[in-house]
Backbone as a printed PyTorch tensor [residue, N CA C, xyz], in Angstrom:
tensor([[[-23.6630, -31.8830,   3.4800],
         [-22.3880, -31.7700,   4.1630],
         [-21.2740, -31.4420,   3.1800]],

        [[-21.2400, -32.1360,   2.0430],
         [-20.2120, -31.8870,   1.0350],
         [-20.3510, -30.4680,   0.4960]],

        [[-21.5840, -30.0210,   0.2930],
         [-21.8400, -28.6790,  -0.2300],
         [-21.2900, -27.6160,   0.7240]],

        [[-21.4650, -27.8070,   2.0330],
         [-20.9700, -26.8500,   3.0250],
         [-19.4510, -26.8230,   3.0060]],

        [[-18.8110, -27.9860,   2.9690],
         [-17.3470, -28.0400,   2.9240],
         [-16.8200, -27.3600,   1.6680]],

        [[-17.4580, -27.6260,   0.5520],
         [-17.0360, -27.0080,  -0.7020],
         [-17.1790, -25.4950,  -0.6190]],

        [[-18.3030, -25.0310,  -0.0930],
         [-18.5400, -23.5950,   0.0380],
         [-17.4960, -22.9700,   0.9670]],

        [[-17.1880, -23.6230,   2.0920],
         [-16.1750, -23.1040,   3.0140],
         [-14.8010, -23.0680,   2.3550]],

        [[-14.4830, -24.1010,   1.5910],
         [-13.1970, -24.1320,   0.8970],
         [-13.1000, -23.0100,  -0.1190]],

        [[-14.1770, -22.7570,  -0.8470],
         [-14.1850, -21.6680,  -1.8300],
         [-14.0450, -20.3240,  -1.1330]],

        [[-14.7570, -20.1210,  -0.0360],
         [-14.6740, -18.8590,   0.7120],
         [-13.2550, -18.6570,   1.2340]],

        [[-12.6660, -19.7050,   1.7790],
         [-11.2920, -19.5970,   2.2960],
         [-10.3150, -19.2700,   1.1710]],

        [[-10.4630, -19.9200,   0.0320],
         [ -9.5870, -19.6580,  -1.0980],
         [ -9.7190, -18.2110,  -1.5840]],

        [[-10.9270, -17.7070,  -1.6630],
         [-11.1510, -16.3160,  -2.0900],
         [-10.5050, -15.3520,  -1.0990]],

        [[-10.6590, -15.6150,   0.1890],
         [-10.0440, -14.7460,   1.2000],
         [ -8.5230, -14.7390,   1.0720]],

        [[ -7.9420, -15.9060,   0.8770],
         [ -6.4880, -15.9860,   0.7060],
         [ -6.0580, -15.2090,  -0.5270]],

        [[ -6.7820, -15.3860,  -1.6230],
         [ -6.4230, -14.6860,  -2.8590],
         [ -6.5560, -13.1730,  -2.7060]],

        [[ -7.5830, -12.7140,  -2.0030],
         [ -7.7470, -11.2770,  -1.7970],
         [ -6.6130, -10.7090,  -0.9540]],

        [[ -6.2380, -11.4200,   0.0980],
         [ -5.1240, -10.9580,   0.9400],
         [ -3.8350, -10.9490,   0.1440]],

        [[ -3.5540, -12.0190,  -0.5960],
         [ -2.3160, -12.1270,  -1.3560],
         [ -2.2730, -11.1020,  -2.4780]],

        [[ -3.4320, -10.8110,  -3.0940],
         [ -3.4390,  -9.9160,  -4.2470],
         [ -3.0700,  -8.4910,  -3.8940]],

        [[ -3.1560,  -8.1240,  -2.6270],
         [ -2.7390,  -6.7800,  -2.2620],
         [ -1.2610,  -6.5680,  -2.5390]],

        [[ -0.4750,  -7.6360,  -2.5000],
         [  0.9320,  -7.4910,  -2.8280],
         [  1.3010,  -8.2250,  -4.1120]],

        [[  0.7430,  -9.3820,  -4.3140],
         [  1.2620, -10.3330,  -5.2860],
         [  0.8920, -10.0180,  -6.7280]],

        [[  1.3080,  -8.9050,  -7.2200],
         [  1.1350,  -8.6310,  -8.6370],
         [  2.1340,  -9.4870,  -9.3930]],

        [[  1.6770, -10.1650, -10.4380],
         [  2.5800, -11.0910, -11.1520],
         [  3.8860, -10.4490, -11.6090]],

        [[  3.8560,  -9.2180, -12.0760],
         [  5.0940,  -8.5920, -12.5480],
         [  6.0730,  -8.3460, -11.4040]],

        [[  5.5660,  -8.0580, -10.2120],
         [  6.4510,  -7.8330,  -9.0620],
         [  7.0480,  -9.1450,  -8.5720]],

        [[  6.2340, -10.1850,  -8.5450],
         [  6.7590, -11.4950,  -8.1700],
         [  7.7930, -11.9620,  -9.1830]],

        [[  7.5520, -11.6920, -10.4500],
         [  8.5150, -12.0560, -11.4930],
         [  9.8190, -11.2930, -11.2790]],

        [[  9.7390, -10.0080, -10.9480],
         [ 10.9450,  -9.2110, -10.6980],
         [ 11.7210,  -9.7740,  -9.5130]],

        [[ 11.0220, -10.1870,  -8.4510],
         [ 11.6930, -10.7900,  -7.2990],
         [ 12.3970, -12.0860,  -7.7060]],

        [[ 11.7060, -12.9330,  -8.4580],
         [ 12.3110, -14.2000,  -8.9030],
         [ 13.5130, -13.9470,  -9.8020]],

        [[ 13.4170, -12.9390, -10.6750],
         [ 14.5420, -12.6260, -11.5600],
         [ 15.7450, -12.1420, -10.7630]],

        [[ 15.5170, -11.2940,  -9.7770],
         [ 16.6280, -10.8220,  -8.9440],
         [ 17.2370, -11.9800,  -8.1460]],

        [[ 16.4020, -12.8480,  -7.6170],
         [ 16.8840, -14.0180,  -6.8800],
         [ 17.7600, -14.8900,  -7.7810]],

        [[ 17.2920, -15.1430,  -8.9740],
         [ 18.0720, -15.9520,  -9.9260],
         [ 19.3730, -15.2520, -10.2920]],

        [[ 19.3320, -13.9400, -10.4830],
         [ 20.5430, -13.1880, -10.8470],
         [ 21.5700, -13.2140,  -9.7300]],

        [[ 21.1200, -13.0570,  -8.4950],
         [ 22.0310, -13.1140,  -7.3430],
         [ 22.7060, -14.4770,  -7.2940]],

        [[ 21.9280, -15.5350,  -7.4080],
         [ 22.5160, -16.8730,  -7.3250],
         [ 23.3980, -17.1950,  -8.5220]],

        [[ 23.0790, -16.6750,  -9.6770],
         [ 23.9400, -16.8660, -10.8510],
         [ 25.2830, -16.1720, -10.6280]],

        [[ 25.2580, -14.9520, -10.0850],
         [ 26.4960, -14.2210,  -9.8020],
         [ 27.3360, -14.9650,  -8.7600]],

        [[ 26.6860, -15.5350,  -7.7590],
         [ 27.4100, -16.2840,  -6.7240],
         [ 28.0360, -17.5500,  -7.3080]],

        [[ 27.2700, -18.2890,  -8.0990],
         [ 27.8120, -19.5160,  -8.6980],
         [ 28.9840, -19.2090,  -9.6190]],

        [[ 28.9290, -18.0770, -10.3330],
         [ 30.0260, -17.6890, -11.2340],
         [ 31.3180, -17.4380, -10.4560]],

        [[ 31.1950, -17.1450,  -9.1720],
         [ 32.3610, -16.9230,  -8.3110],
         [ 32.6810, -18.1430,  -7.4560]],

        [[ 32.0270, -19.2490,  -7.7390],
         [ 32.2800, -20.4760,  -6.9850],
         [ 31.6390, -20.5110,  -5.6140]],

        [[ 30.6410, -19.6690,  -5.3920],
         [ 29.9670, -19.6090,  -4.0950],
         [ 28.6620, -20.3940,  -4.1310]],

        [[ 28.2390, -20.8250,  -2.9770],
         [ 26.9680, -21.5340,  -2.8570],
         [ 25.8050, -20.5780,  -3.1190]],

        [[ 24.7400, -21.1220,  -3.6670],
         [ 23.5220, -20.3420,  -3.8690],
         [ 22.8940, -20.0020,  -2.5240]],

        [[ 22.2060, -18.8780,  -2.4760],
         [ 21.4530, -18.5030,  -1.2850],
         [ 20.0900, -19.1760,  -1.3270]],

        [[ 19.5570, -19.4820,  -0.1640],
         [ 18.1980, -20.0300,  -0.1100],
         [ 17.2220, -18.8880,   0.1840]],

        [[ 16.0190, -19.0320,  -0.3360],
         [ 14.9680, -18.0370,  -0.1490],
         [ 14.4510, -18.1200,   1.2800]],

        [[ 14.3030, -16.9610,   1.9230],
         [ 13.7440, -16.8870,   3.2710],
         [ 12.5310, -15.9640,   3.2120]],

        [[ 11.3700, -16.5220,   3.4430],
         [ 10.1290, -15.7440,   3.3230],
         [ 10.0380, -14.6430,   4.3720]],

        [[ 10.6120, -14.8410,   5.5600],
         [ 10.6090, -13.7780,   6.5790],
         [ 11.4440, -12.5910,   6.1090]],

        [[ 12.6060, -12.8770,   5.5240],
         [ 13.4190, -11.7870,   4.9630],
         [ 12.6670, -11.0980,   3.8320]],

        [[ 11.9670, -11.8770,   3.0110],
         [ 11.2030, -11.2940,   1.9060],
         [ 10.0890, -10.3910,   2.4290]],

        [[  9.4470, -10.8010,   3.4990],
         [  8.4000,  -9.9730,   4.0960],
         [  8.9710,  -8.6460,   4.5590]],

        [[ 10.1050,  -8.6860,   5.2420],
         [ 10.7550,  -7.4500,   5.6970],
         [ 11.1770,  -6.5970,   4.5020]],

        [[ 11.7260,  -7.2360,   3.4670],
         [ 12.1660,  -6.4990,   2.2750],
         [ 10.9820,  -5.8560,   1.5710]],

        [[  9.8680,  -6.5770,   1.4630],
         [  8.6790,  -6.0140,   0.8090],
         [  8.1360,  -4.8210,   1.5670]],

        [[  8.1070,  -4.9110,   2.8870],
         [  7.6220,  -3.7780,   3.6870],
         [  8.5170,  -2.5560,   3.4810]],

        [[  9.8270,  -2.7760,   3.4890],
         [ 10.7220,  -1.6360,   3.3060],
         [ 10.6240,  -1.0830,   1.8880]],

        [[ 10.4510,  -1.9540,   0.8890],
         [ 10.2670,  -1.4840,  -0.4940],
         [  9.0160,  -0.6100,  -0.5950]],

        [[  7.9640,  -0.9790,   0.1230],
         [  6.7510,  -0.1570,   0.1410],
         [  7.0210,   1.2200,   0.7260]],

        [[  7.7890,   1.2690,   1.8140],
         [  8.1360,   2.5540,   2.4390],
         [  8.9740,   3.3900,   1.4720]],

        [[  9.9370,   2.7660,   0.8040],
         [ 10.7570,   3.5040,  -0.1710],
         [  9.8710,   4.0660,  -1.2800]],

        [[  8.9360,   3.2660,  -1.7850],
         [  8.0500,   3.7220,  -2.8570],
         [  7.1950,   4.8960,  -2.3880]],

        [[  6.7130,   4.8300,  -1.1580],
         [  5.9190,   5.9330,  -0.6020],
         [  6.7330,   7.2270,  -0.5410]],

        [[  8.0280,   7.1060,  -0.2340],
         [  8.9140,   8.2630,  -0.1610],
         [  9.4970,   8.6420,  -1.5240]],

        [[  9.3770,   7.7570,  -2.4890],
         [  9.9490,   8.0090,  -3.8110],
         [ 11.4600,   8.0440,  -3.8060]],

        [[ 12.0610,   7.2990,  -2.8750],
         [ 13.5080,   7.3300,  -2.7030],
         [ 14.0040,   5.9890,  -2.1720]],

        [[ 15.1430,   5.5530,  -2.6670],
         [ 15.7540,   4.3140,  -2.1920],
         [ 16.7730,   4.6480,  -1.1040]],

        [[ 16.4480,   4.2920,   0.1090],
         [ 17.3230,   4.5040,   1.2570],
         [ 17.2070,   3.3030,   2.1830]],

        [[ 18.2100,   3.1290,   3.0380],
         [ 18.1880,   2.0030,   3.9700],
         [ 17.2360,   2.2320,   5.1290]],

        [[ 16.8710,   3.4560,   5.3890],
         [ 15.9410,   3.7410,   6.4700],
         [ 15.3970,   5.1510,   6.3770]],

        [[ 14.2180,   5.3210,   6.9530],
         [ 13.5590,   6.6260,   6.9740],
         [ 13.1820,   6.9430,   8.4110]],

        [[ 13.0570,   8.2200,   8.7150],
         [ 12.6890,   8.6460,  10.0600],
         [ 11.4250,   7.9370,  10.5340]],

        [[ 11.4860,   7.3840,  11.7340],
         [ 10.3380,   6.6990,  12.2970],
         [ 10.2310,   5.2320,  11.9110]],

        [[ 11.0400,   4.7950,  10.9730],
         [ 11.0180,   3.3960,  10.5530],
         [ 12.0160,   2.6040,  11.4040]],

        [[ 11.6720,   1.3650,  11.7780],
         [ 12.6240,   0.5460,  12.5380],
         [ 13.9020,   0.2760,  11.7350]],

        [[ 14.9680,  -0.0520,  12.4330],
         [ 16.2380,  -0.4110,  11.7970],
         [ 16.0820,  -1.7150,  11.0210]],

        [[ 17.0740,  -2.0180,  10.1960],
         [ 17.0590,  -3.2650,   9.4310],
         [ 16.8780,  -4.4620,  10.3500]],

        [[ 17.6790,  -4.5580,  11.4040],
         [ 17.5760,  -5.7360,  12.2840],
         [ 16.2040,  -5.8060,  12.9470]],

        [[ 15.6450,  -4.6710,  13.3390],
         [ 14.3110,  -4.6720,  13.9540],
         [ 13.2450,  -5.0740,  12.9450]],

        [[ 13.3550,  -4.5850,  11.6980],
         [ 12.3790,  -4.9480,  10.6580],
         [ 12.4070,  -6.4510,  10.3950]],

        [[ 13.6160,  -7.0100,  10.3150],
         [ 13.7750,  -8.4330,  10.0210],
         [ 13.2720,  -9.2780,  11.1910]],

        [[ 13.5800,  -8.8710,  12.4180],
         [ 13.0880,  -9.5960,  13.5910],
         [ 11.5630,  -9.5500,  13.6500]],

        [[ 10.9790,  -8.3760,  13.3680],
         [  9.5150,  -8.2490,  13.3780],
         [  8.8660,  -9.1760,  12.3530]],

        [[  9.5580,  -9.4340,  11.2620],
         [  9.0360, -10.3160,  10.2200],
         [  9.2310, -11.7960,  10.5700]],

        [[  9.9760, -12.0700,  11.6480],
         [ 10.1330, -13.4450,  12.1170],
         [ 11.4240, -14.1370,  11.7300]],

        [[ 12.3710, -13.4130,  11.1600],
         [ 13.6380, -14.0320,  10.7540],
         [ 14.5700, -14.1560,  11.9590]],

        [[ 15.3730, -15.2020,  11.9370],
         [ 16.4020, -15.4400,  12.9540],
         [ 17.7410, -15.4180,  12.2300]],

        [[ 18.6710, -14.6310,  12.7300],
         [ 19.9080, -14.4290,  11.9880],
         [ 21.0730, -14.1940,  12.9220]],

        [[ 22.2570, -14.4390,  12.3870],
         [ 23.4970, -14.1110,  13.0810],
         [ 24.1170, -12.8540,  12.4760]],

        [[ 23.8040, -12.5960,  11.2020],
         [ 24.3990, -11.4800,  10.4800],
         [ 23.4360, -11.0350,   9.4050]],

        [[ 23.4070,  -9.7210,   9.1090],
         [ 22.4980,  -9.1530,   8.1040],
         [ 23.2150,  -8.1590,   7.2160]],

        [[ 22.7260,  -8.0240,   6.0010],
         [ 23.1080,  -6.9070,   5.1360],
         [ 21.9390,  -6.6420,   4.1970]],

        [[ 22.0080,  -5.4820,   3.5340],
         [ 20.8700,  -5.0710,   2.7120],
         [ 21.3350,  -4.2840,   1.5070]],

        [[ 20.6960,  -4.5500,   0.3710],
         [ 20.8630,  -3.7500,  -0.8410],
         [ 19.5330,  -3.0730,  -1.1370]],

        [[ 19.5800,  -1.7820,  -1.4690],
         [ 18.3760,  -1.0550,  -1.8680],
         [ 18.6850,  -0.1950,  -3.0840]],

        [[ 17.7210,  -0.1060,  -3.9830],
         [ 17.8420,   0.7910,  -5.1320],
         [ 16.4940,   0.9010,  -5.8130]],

        [[ 16.4680,   1.7030,  -6.8520],
         [ 15.2830,   1.8000,  -7.6890],
         [ 15.7330,   1.8490,  -9.1380]],

        [[ 14.8510,   1.3890, -10.0240],
         [ 15.1860,   1.3810, -11.4390],
         [ 14.0220,   0.8870, -12.2650]],

        [[ 14.1880,   0.9060, -13.5770],
         [ 13.0820,   0.5590, -14.4650],
         [ 12.8390,  -0.9440, -14.6330]],

        [[ 13.8050,  -1.7860, -14.2800],
         [ 13.6460,  -3.2230, -14.4920],
         [ 14.5470,  -4.0020, -13.5360]],

        [[ 14.2490,  -5.2790, -13.3820],
         [ 15.0870,  -6.1110, -12.5150],
         [ 16.4860,  -6.2590, -13.1030]],

        [[ 16.5930,  -6.3080, -14.4290],
         [ 17.9120,  -6.4160, -15.0610],
         [ 18.7640,  -5.1890, -14.7570]],

        [[ 18.1680,  -4.0060, -14.8610],
         [ 18.8650,  -2.7570, -14.5600],
         [ 19.2990,  -2.7450, -13.0910]],

        [[ 18.3830,  -3.1300, -12.2150],
         [ 18.6670,  -3.1210, -10.7810],
         [ 19.8380,  -4.0490, -10.4560]],

        [[ 19.8100,  -5.2730, -10.9780],
         [ 20.9110,  -6.1980, -10.6940],
         [ 22.2320,  -5.6660, -11.2480]],

        [[ 22.2030,  -5.0990, -12.4410],
         [ 23.4300,  -4.5340, -13.0260],
         [ 23.9730,  -3.4110, -12.1420]],

        [[ 23.0850,  -2.5600, -11.6260],
         [ 23.5230,  -1.4750, -10.7340],
         [ 24.1600,  -2.0410,  -9.4650]],

        [[ 23.5310,  -3.0560,  -8.8840],
         [ 24.1000,  -3.6750,  -7.6840],
         [ 25.4940,  -4.2390,  -7.9710]],

        [[ 25.6550,  -4.8890,  -9.1000],
         [ 26.9500,  -5.5150,  -9.4140],
         [ 28.0250,  -4.4790,  -9.7450]],

        [[ 27.6420,  -3.2850, -10.1810],
         [ 28.6080,  -2.2130, -10.4670],
         [ 29.0480,  -1.4770,  -9.2050]],

        [[ 28.2760,  -1.6080,  -8.1420],
         [ 28.5600,  -0.9120,  -6.8860],
         [ 29.3480,  -1.8380,  -5.9620]],

        [[ 30.5900,  -1.4860,  -5.5980],
         [ 31.3890,  -2.3800,  -4.7410],
         [ 30.6900,  -2.8260,  -3.4470]],

        [[ 30.0230,  -1.9370,  -2.6880],
         [ 29.3860,  -2.4270,  -1.4530],
         [ 28.2120,  -3.3810,  -1.7250]],

        [[ 27.4270,  -3.0750,  -2.7630],
         [ 26.2890,  -3.9500,  -3.0800],
         [ 26.7730,  -5.2940,  -3.6180]],

        [[ 27.7870,  -5.2450,  -4.4700],
         [ 28.3740,  -6.4720,  -5.0110],
         [ 28.9370,  -7.3340,  -3.8790]],

        [[ 29.5810,  -6.6790,  -2.9170],
         [ 30.1400,  -7.4150,  -1.7740],
         [ 29.0290,  -8.1180,  -0.9850]],

        [[ 27.8810,  -7.4750,  -0.8310],
         [ 26.7650,  -8.1340,  -0.1440],
         [ 26.2970,  -9.3670,  -0.9120]],

        [[ 26.1760,  -9.2430,  -2.2300],
         [ 25.7320, -10.3600,  -3.0630],
         [ 26.7200, -11.5240,  -2.9960]],

        [[ 28.0060, -11.2060,  -2.9630],
         [ 29.0430, -12.2420,  -3.0090],
         [ 29.6200, -12.5930,  -1.6330]],

        [[ 28.9580, -12.1730,  -0.5750],
         [ 29.4350, -12.4590,   0.7850],
         [ 29.2930, -13.9540,   1.0760]],

        [[ 30.4180, -14.6290,   1.2320],
         [ 30.3970, -16.0830,   1.4290],
         [ 29.7970, -16.4810,   2.7750]],

        [[ 29.6790, -15.5480,   3.7180],
         [ 29.0960, -15.8610,   5.0130],
         [ 27.5720, -15.8810,   4.9870]],

        [[ 26.9650, -15.2940,   3.9720],
         [ 25.5120, -15.2560,   3.8920],
         [ 24.9840, -16.5510,   3.2950]],

        [[ 23.8290, -16.9940,   3.7940],
         [ 23.2340, -18.2230,   3.2650],
         [ 21.7610, -18.0630,   2.8860]],

        [[ 21.1710, -16.9070,   3.1790],
         [ 19.7450, -16.7080,   2.9280],
         [ 19.4950, -15.3250,   2.3410]],

        [[ 18.3850, -15.2150,   1.6140],
         [ 18.0030, -13.9380,   1.0220],
         [ 16.4800, -13.8430,   0.9570]],

        [[ 15.9940, -12.6440,   1.0860],
         [ 14.6020, -12.3170,   0.8160],
         [ 14.5940, -11.0330,   0.0090]],

        [[ 13.7480, -10.9510,  -0.9920],
         [ 13.7290,  -9.8090,  -1.8990],
         [ 12.3150,  -9.2560,  -1.9600]],

        [[ 12.2190,  -7.9430,  -1.9450],
         [ 10.9330,  -7.2800,  -2.1130],
         [ 11.0250,  -6.2460,  -3.2050]],

        [[ 10.0130,  -6.2080,  -4.0680],
         [  9.9580,  -5.2360,  -5.1560],
         [  8.5680,  -4.6140,  -5.1690]],

        [[  8.5330,  -3.2930,  -5.2460],
         [  7.2850,  -2.5400,  -5.3370],
         [  7.4230,  -1.5670,  -6.4970]],

        [[  6.3410,  -1.3810,  -7.2470],
         [  6.3410,  -0.4410,  -8.3750],
         [  5.5880,   0.8200,  -7.9790]],

        [[  6.1740,   1.9570,  -8.3240],
         [  5.5340,   3.2500,  -8.0750],
         [  5.9730,   4.2030,  -9.1710]],

        [[  5.0410,   4.7540,  -9.8900],
         [  5.3630,   5.7540, -10.9110],
         [  6.2980,   5.2450, -11.9940]],

        [[  6.1680,   3.9900, -12.3820],
         [  7.0190,   3.4400, -13.4280],
         [  8.3900,   2.9950, -12.9630]],

        [[  8.6700,   3.1280, -11.6910],
         [  9.9500,   2.7030, -11.1240],
         [  9.7350,   1.5010, -10.2210]],

        [[ 10.6990,   0.5870, -10.2390],
         [ 10.7110,  -0.5160,  -9.2960],
         [ 11.6000,  -0.1240,  -8.1240]],

        [[ 11.0890,  -0.2940,  -6.9320],
         [ 11.8600,  -0.0740,  -5.7090],
         [ 12.1850,  -1.4680,  -5.1760]],

        [[ 13.4810,  -1.7750,  -5.0840],
         [ 13.9090,  -3.1260,  -4.7470],
         [ 14.7500,  -3.1490,  -3.4860]],

        [[ 14.5130,  -4.1810,  -2.6830],
         [ 15.2570,  -4.4240,  -1.4480],
         [ 15.6870,  -5.8850,  -1.4590]],

        [[ 16.9720,  -6.1090,  -1.2470],
         [ 17.5150,  -7.4430,  -1.0540],
         [ 18.0450,  -7.5160,   0.3690]],

        [[ 17.4400,  -8.3630,   1.1900],
         [ 17.9020,  -8.5730,   2.5670],
         [ 18.6140,  -9.9190,   2.6260]],

        [[ 19.8610,  -9.8830,   3.0630],
         [ 20.7090, -11.0730,   3.1620],
         [ 20.9070, -11.4110,   4.6280]],

        [[ 21.0350, -12.7100,   4.9280],
         [ 21.3510, -13.0840,   6.3000],
         [ 22.1790, -14.3570,   6.3510]],

        [[ 22.8580, -14.4670,   7.4570],
         [ 23.4290, -15.7390,   7.8610],
         [ 22.4280, -16.2260,   8.9110]],

        [[ 21.6780, -17.2470,   8.5550],
         [ 20.5980, -17.7060,   9.4200],
         [ 21.1360, -18.4360,  10.6430]],

        [[ 20.3460, -18.4130,  11.6990],
         [ 20.6700, -19.1680,  12.9100],
         [ 19.9440, -20.4680,  12.8860]]])
């Protein structure tokens, strides 16, 4: 009986790891964590509350980052792709308000610096009405494609 349970646990763990490994490359997860930390550091420097991580927003951001990488271009939407609100709802997020930052670059540090230099992107990062964030990063051809989805959660 113990042997069967152990075998089932090992099989389940392997299946989870295989599913997760399709996205969860350590360098991409590190880039997401670095961007999350940078956003919250910028907010704290302005006296704002830190954003909390929302996995549904991250799922939507990762899917859109994949689409951007496939197109080789950072845009808020592509023909045939659902709108931001539809993508976020499909991922299971509940929100009162949304905004999004998208770009591409060689590193998370470069990406965050670009966002902070751009008035609209900086405004999204420092929006006092937002309380949640999900970030997705995908690598293609030596470039990181990054999406930051912000929300005021319901």
